[in-house]
């Protein structure tokens, strides 16, 4: 490994510093050891740290929470693309191809707006896991569904969604899932639906804005509302906006990003 690694912190799904979801982006010259990347992610202590490395005509991309590697992450992908374009490592009009654990992911740039091409996930009916409602602090839900890695819980109102105060210890003990998406129809004319995302099982109690969760919630709301194009808001304390286009087995997830710091990681 080199002794100095360029390191950036980027707020994704926002155009305003200190909003959206912060991600660390390490730009590598060559592939790094998994244990070292996990140690860096624990040191950064953000929901995700991304590691970008040239690979063929594109880049290899891996994502780590402070506790584990994950197979898909939206906001850190958006942050990585933002860094490559902002630093001149990639020409402004070129599409970026990332080789990841979830296959080939691409990102395109339209002035300040970026759009990622991700795999869509289909929600299917699920039994309510034991302790789920207790962990969320709710007595009922309109629907409980399951995707590949996450549960999606639909509540009756956006107000109920905003008022949630989960017990993260209990929530992290529910087996067989990465995280829990809680969603409701928006009570704002600016958005079609709202959500929050909790993943204490992988070291993230509440993620501020989660691109990968919208691979499941986007197609769900597309079917509910009968529209392919949607506006979504993740109602965490920081908050963030996403533009979604459901395209069959793929979903286009759009947003903005802003660099808040850059420096060098000494290792």
Short mmCIF file of C-alpha atoms in Angstrom, two decimals:
data_model
loop_
_atom_site.label_atom_id
_atom_site.label_comp_id
_atom_site.label_asym_id
_atom_site.label_seq_id
_atom_site.Cartn_x
_atom_site.Cartn_y
_atom_site.Cartn_z
CA UNK A 1 0.00 0.00 0.00
CA UNK A 2 1.17 3.58 -0.62
CA UNK A 3 2.03 5.66 2.44
CA UNK A 4 -0.39 8.46 1.55
CA UNK A 5 -3.90 8.04 0.16
CA UNK A 6 -6.11 10.91 -1.09
CA UNK A 7 -9.17 11.11 1.13
CA UNK A 8 -12.36 13.11 0.59
CA UNK A 9 -15.52 13.58 2.61
CA UNK A 10 -18.59 14.23 0.50
CA UNK A 11 -22.19 14.96 1.46
CA UNK A 12 -24.39 13.04 -1.00
CA UNK A 13 -28.01 13.58 -2.06
CA UNK A 14 -27.76 17.27 -1.25
CA UNK A 15 -26.27 20.48 -2.65
CA UNK A 16 -25.79 21.94 0.83
CA UNK A 17 -22.88 21.10 3.17
CA UNK A 18 -23.81 19.28 6.39
CA UNK A 19 -26.98 17.87 4.87
CA UNK A 20 -27.58 14.61 3.03
CA UNK A 21 -25.40 11.60 3.80
CA UNK A 22 -21.65 11.94 4.40
CA UNK A 23 -19.31 9.39 2.85
CA UNK A 24 -15.54 9.08 2.90
CA UNK A 25 -13.91 8.33 -0.45
CA UNK A 26 -10.38 6.89 -0.63
CA UNK A 27 -8.82 7.03 -4.10
CA UNK A 28 -6.31 4.19 -4.50
CA UNK A 29 -3.69 3.44 -7.14
CA UNK A 30 -4.08 -0.31 -6.63
CA UNK A 31 -6.30 -2.78 -4.83
CA UNK A 32 -6.00 -2.76 -1.05
CA UNK A 33 -6.17 -5.41 1.65
CA UNK A 34 -9.70 -6.04 2.97
CA UNK A 35 -8.59 -5.82 6.60
CA UNK A 36 -6.93 -2.47 5.96
CA UNK A 37 -10.04 -1.08 4.25
CA UNK A 38 -12.21 -2.23 7.14
CA UNK A 39 -9.85 -0.54 9.60
CA UNK A 40 -10.01 2.71 7.63
CA UNK A 41 -13.81 2.56 7.57
CA UNK A 42 -13.88 2.03 11.34
CA UNK A 43 -11.54 5.01 11.74
CA UNK A 44 -13.71 7.23 9.53
CA UNK A 45 -16.78 6.12 11.53
CA UNK A 46 -19.23 7.18 8.81
CA UNK A 47 -22.08 5.03 7.54
CA UNK A 48 -19.94 4.19 4.48
CA UNK A 49 -16.35 4.57 3.33
CA UNK A 50 -15.77 3.93 -0.38
CA UNK A 51 -12.53 2.68 -1.92
CA UNK A 52 -12.03 3.53 -5.60
CA UNK A 53 -9.29 1.97 -7.71
CA UNK A 54 -8.63 2.09 -11.48
CA UNK A 55 -9.71 -1.16 -13.16
CA UNK A 56 -9.66 -1.50 -16.95
CA UNK A 57 -11.64 1.31 -18.55
CA UNK A 58 -13.44 2.04 -15.28
CA UNK A 59 -12.96 1.73 -11.56
CA UNK A 60 -13.28 -0.93 -8.94
CA UNK A 61 -15.47 0.21 -6.06
CA UNK A 62 -16.00 -1.31 -2.61
CA UNK A 63 -17.97 -0.03 0.36
CA UNK A 64 -17.48 -0.57 4.08
CA UNK A 65 -19.49 0.47 7.12
CA UNK A 66 -17.55 0.79 10.39
CA UNK A 67 -18.41 -2.87 11.03
CA UNK A 68 -18.72 -4.71 7.70
CA UNK A 69 -18.36 -4.69 3.92
CA UNK A 70 -21.66 -4.24 2.06
CA UNK A 71 -22.61 -5.37 -1.42
CA UNK A 72 -24.40 -2.18 -2.50
CA UNK A 73 -24.31 1.46 -1.42
CA UNK A 74 -25.91 4.39 -3.22
CA UNK A 75 -24.67 7.52 -1.46
CA UNK A 76 -21.03 6.40 -1.42
CA UNK A 77 -21.27 5.55 -5.13
CA UNK A 78 -22.65 9.02 -5.82
CA UNK A 79 -19.86 10.51 -3.67
CA UNK A 80 -17.20 8.49 -5.51
CA UNK A 81 -18.40 9.64 -8.91
CA UNK A 82 -18.53 13.23 -7.66
CA UNK A 83 -14.89 13.00 -6.52
CA UNK A 84 -13.69 11.53 -9.82
CA UNK A 85 -15.35 14.31 -11.82
CA UNK A 86 -14.53 17.13 -9.38
CA UNK A 87 -10.82 16.27 -9.24
CA UNK A 88 -10.41 15.81 -13.00
CA UNK A 89 -9.69 12.10 -12.77
CA UNK A 90 -12.63 11.58 -15.11
CA UNK A 91 -13.71 13.83 -17.98
CA UNK A 92 -16.89 15.76 -17.21
CA UNK A 93 -18.90 14.29 -20.10
CA UNK A 94 -17.85 10.67 -19.61
CA UNK A 95 -19.99 8.02 -17.98
CA UNK A 96 -18.25 6.28 -15.07
CA UNK A 97 -18.35 2.50 -14.86
CA UNK A 98 -17.86 0.94 -11.42
CA UNK A 99 -17.12 -2.76 -11.00
CA UNK A 100 -18.67 -3.82 -7.69
CA UNK A 101 -19.98 -6.78 -5.70
CA UNK A 102 -23.37 -5.95 -7.26
CA UNK A 103 -22.02 -6.08 -10.80
CA UNK A 104 -21.42 -3.19 -13.15
CA UNK A 105 -22.91 0.11 -11.92
CA UNK A 106 -22.78 3.28 -13.99
CA UNK A 107 -23.11 6.95 -13.14
CA UNK A 108 -23.78 9.78 -15.59
CA UNK A 109 -23.48 13.51 -15.01
CA UNK A 110 -25.92 16.19 -16.13
CA UNK A 111 -24.37 19.49 -14.96
CA UNK A 112 -24.72 19.40 -11.15
CA UNK A 113 -27.08 16.43 -11.19
CA UNK A 114 -25.82 12.83 -11.26
CA UNK A 115 -27.77 9.67 -12.01
CA UNK A 116 -26.83 6.13 -11.02
CA UNK A 117 -28.03 2.97 -12.76
CA UNK A 118 -28.73 0.32 -10.08
CA UNK A 119 -30.50 -3.05 -9.96
CA UNK A 120 -34.14 -2.80 -8.88
CA UNK A 121 -35.42 -5.01 -6.06
CA UNK A 122 -38.94 -6.46 -5.89
CA UNK A 123 -40.84 -6.41 -2.59
CA UNK A 124 -42.66 -9.58 -1.63
CA UNK A 125 -44.99 -10.33 1.28
CA UNK A 126 -43.32 -11.24 4.56
CA UNK A 127 -44.36 -12.44 7.95
CA UNK A 128 -43.66 -9.90 10.67
CA UNK A 129 -40.40 -10.96 12.34
CA UNK A 130 -40.67 -11.44 16.07
CA UNK A 131 -39.88 -8.26 17.97
CA UNK A 132 -39.98 -5.99 14.91
CA UNK A 133 -42.87 -3.78 15.99
CA UNK A 134 -41.53 -3.60 19.52
CA UNK A 135 -38.12 -2.54 18.20
CA UNK A 136 -39.66 0.17 16.03
CA UNK A 137 -42.02 1.33 18.79
CA UNK A 138 -45.18 0.81 16.71
CA UNK A 139 -48.32 -1.27 17.20
CA UNK A 140 -49.24 -1.86 13.56
CA UNK A 141 -48.25 -1.26 9.93
CA UNK A 142 -50.13 -1.12 6.65
CA UNK A 143 -47.71 -3.58 5.05
CA UNK A 144 -44.61 -5.58 5.88
CA UNK A 145 -42.62 -6.71 2.84
CA UNK A 146 -39.19 -8.15 2.17
CA UNK A 147 -36.56 -7.53 -0.49
CA UNK A 148 -33.21 -9.22 -1.07
CA UNK A 149 -31.56 -7.78 2.03
CA UNK A 150 -34.03 -5.40 3.69
CA UNK A 151 -37.51 -5.25 5.14
CA UNK A 152 -39.89 -2.49 4.05
CA UNK A 153 -42.53 -1.34 6.52
CA UNK A 154 -45.31 0.98 5.35
CA UNK A 155 -46.89 3.25 7.95
CA UNK A 156 -50.17 5.14 7.74
CA UNK A 157 -48.69 8.65 7.82
CA UNK A 158 -45.53 10.67 7.33
CA UNK A 159 -46.03 12.09 10.83
CA UNK A 160 -45.82 8.62 12.34
CA UNK A 161 -42.67 8.03 10.28
CA UNK A 162 -40.98 11.19 11.55
CA UNK A 163 -41.89 10.39 15.17
CA UNK A 164 -40.26 6.94 15.21
CA UNK A 165 -37.75 6.34 18.02
CA UNK A 166 -36.51 2.77 17.46
CA UNK A 167 -34.74 0.61 20.00
CA UNK A 168 -31.58 -0.06 17.99
CA UNK A 169 -30.40 -2.87 20.24
CA UNK A 170 -33.60 -4.82 19.60
CA UNK A 171 -33.68 -3.89 15.93
CA UNK A 172 -30.11 -5.07 15.39
CA UNK A 173 -31.02 -8.47 16.79
CA UNK A 174 -33.57 -9.32 14.09
CA UNK A 175 -31.91 -12.08 12.05
CA UNK A 176 -31.53 -12.42 8.31
CA UNK A 177 -31.74 -8.77 7.23
CA UNK A 178 -29.36 -5.92 6.49
CA UNK A 179 -31.77 -3.19 7.54
CA UNK A 180 -35.31 -1.90 7.84
CA UNK A 181 -36.89 0.67 5.50
CA UNK A 182 -39.86 2.44 7.07
CA UNK A 183 -41.90 4.40 4.53
CA UNK A 184 -45.10 6.41 4.11
CA UNK A 185 -46.80 8.57 1.53
CA UNK A 186 -45.44 12.13 1.65
CA UNK A 187 -47.42 14.90 3.32
CA UNK A 188 -45.48 17.43 1.23
CA UNK A 189 -46.30 18.39 -2.34
CA UNK A 190 -42.58 18.33 -3.12
CA UNK A 191 -42.26 14.54 -2.77
CA UNK A 192 -44.19 11.39 -3.56
CA UNK A 193 -43.04 9.34 -0.59
CA UNK A 194 -40.79 9.54 2.44
CA UNK A 195 -38.69 6.99 4.28
CA UNK A 196 -36.19 6.31 7.03
CA UNK A 197 -33.60 3.53 7.09
CA UNK A 198 -32.21 1.66 10.09
CA UNK A 199 -29.34 -0.85 9.90
CA UNK A 200 -27.85 -1.43 13.36
CA UNK A 201 -26.95 -5.00 12.35
CA UNK A 202 -24.17 -3.58 10.12
CA UNK A 203 -23.14 -0.78 12.46
CA UNK A 204 -25.45 2.00 11.21
CA UNK A 205 -28.30 2.84 13.59
CA UNK A 206 -29.96 5.31 11.21
CA UNK A 207 -28.54 6.12 7.80
CA UNK A 208 -29.18 9.75 6.76
CA UNK A 209 -29.95 9.05 3.06
CA UNK A 210 -29.75 5.56 1.57
CA UNK A 211 -29.58 5.15 -2.19
CA UNK A 212 -29.58 1.34 -2.09
CA UNK A 213 -32.76 1.23 0.03
CA UNK A 214 -34.56 3.00 -2.83
CA UNK A 215 -33.80 0.01 -5.07
CA UNK A 216 -36.62 -1.59 -3.05
CA UNK A 217 -38.81 1.35 -1.99
CA UNK A 218 -38.70 2.99 -5.44
CA UNK A 219 -40.24 0.06 -7.36
CA UNK A 220 -42.74 -0.47 -4.51
CA UNK A 221 -44.02 3.12 -4.71
CA UNK A 222 -43.87 3.08 -8.50
CA UNK A 223 -46.35 0.20 -8.48
CA UNK A 224 -48.49 1.85 -5.80
CA UNK A 225 -48.70 5.21 -7.58
CA UNK A 226 -48.67 3.94 -11.16
CA UNK A 227 -45.73 6.13 -12.19
CA UNK A 228 -42.17 5.35 -13.26
CA UNK A 229 -40.73 8.72 -12.18
CA UNK A 230 -40.80 9.62 -8.48
CA UNK A 231 -39.49 12.17 -6.01
CA UNK A 232 -38.37 10.77 -2.67
CA UNK A 233 -37.25 12.29 0.61
CA UNK A 234 -35.40 10.49 3.40
CA UNK A 235 -36.60 12.08 6.62
CA UNK A 236 -33.55 11.67 8.83
CA UNK A 237 -32.22 14.54 10.91
CA UNK A 238 -29.92 15.59 8.04
CA UNK A 239 -32.44 14.74 5.31
CA UNK A 240 -31.90 14.27 1.61
CA UNK A 241 -33.73 14.22 -1.73
CA UNK A 242 -33.62 11.61 -4.48
CA UNK A 243 -35.03 11.53 -7.99
CA UNK A 244 -36.04 8.03 -9.12
CA UNK A 245 -36.81 6.49 -12.50
CA UNK A 246 -37.96 2.86 -12.42
CA UNK A 247 -36.94 1.07 -15.62
CA UNK A 248 -38.03 -2.56 -15.35
CA UNK A 249 -35.29 -4.52 -13.60
CA UNK A 250 -33.18 -1.37 -13.16
CA UNK A 251 -33.69 1.86 -11.29
CA UNK A 252 -32.08 5.23 -11.99
CA UNK A 253 -31.29 7.07 -8.76
CA UNK A 254 -30.41 10.75 -9.11
CA UNK A 255 -29.05 13.37 -6.78
CA UNK A 256 -26.38 15.94 -6.08
CA UNK A 257 -23.26 15.99 -3.91
CA UNK A 258 -20.86 18.47 -2.38
CA UNK A 259 -17.27 18.03 -1.12
CA UNK A 260 -16.85 19.20 2.47
CA UNK A 261 -13.22 18.23 3.08
CA UNK A 262 -10.21 16.73 1.38
CA UNK A 263 -6.83 15.61 2.64
CA UNK A 264 -4.40 12.73 2.91
CA UNK A 265 -4.72 9.49 4.82
CA UNK A 266 -1.37 8.49 6.36
CA UNK A 267 -1.05 4.70 6.63
#
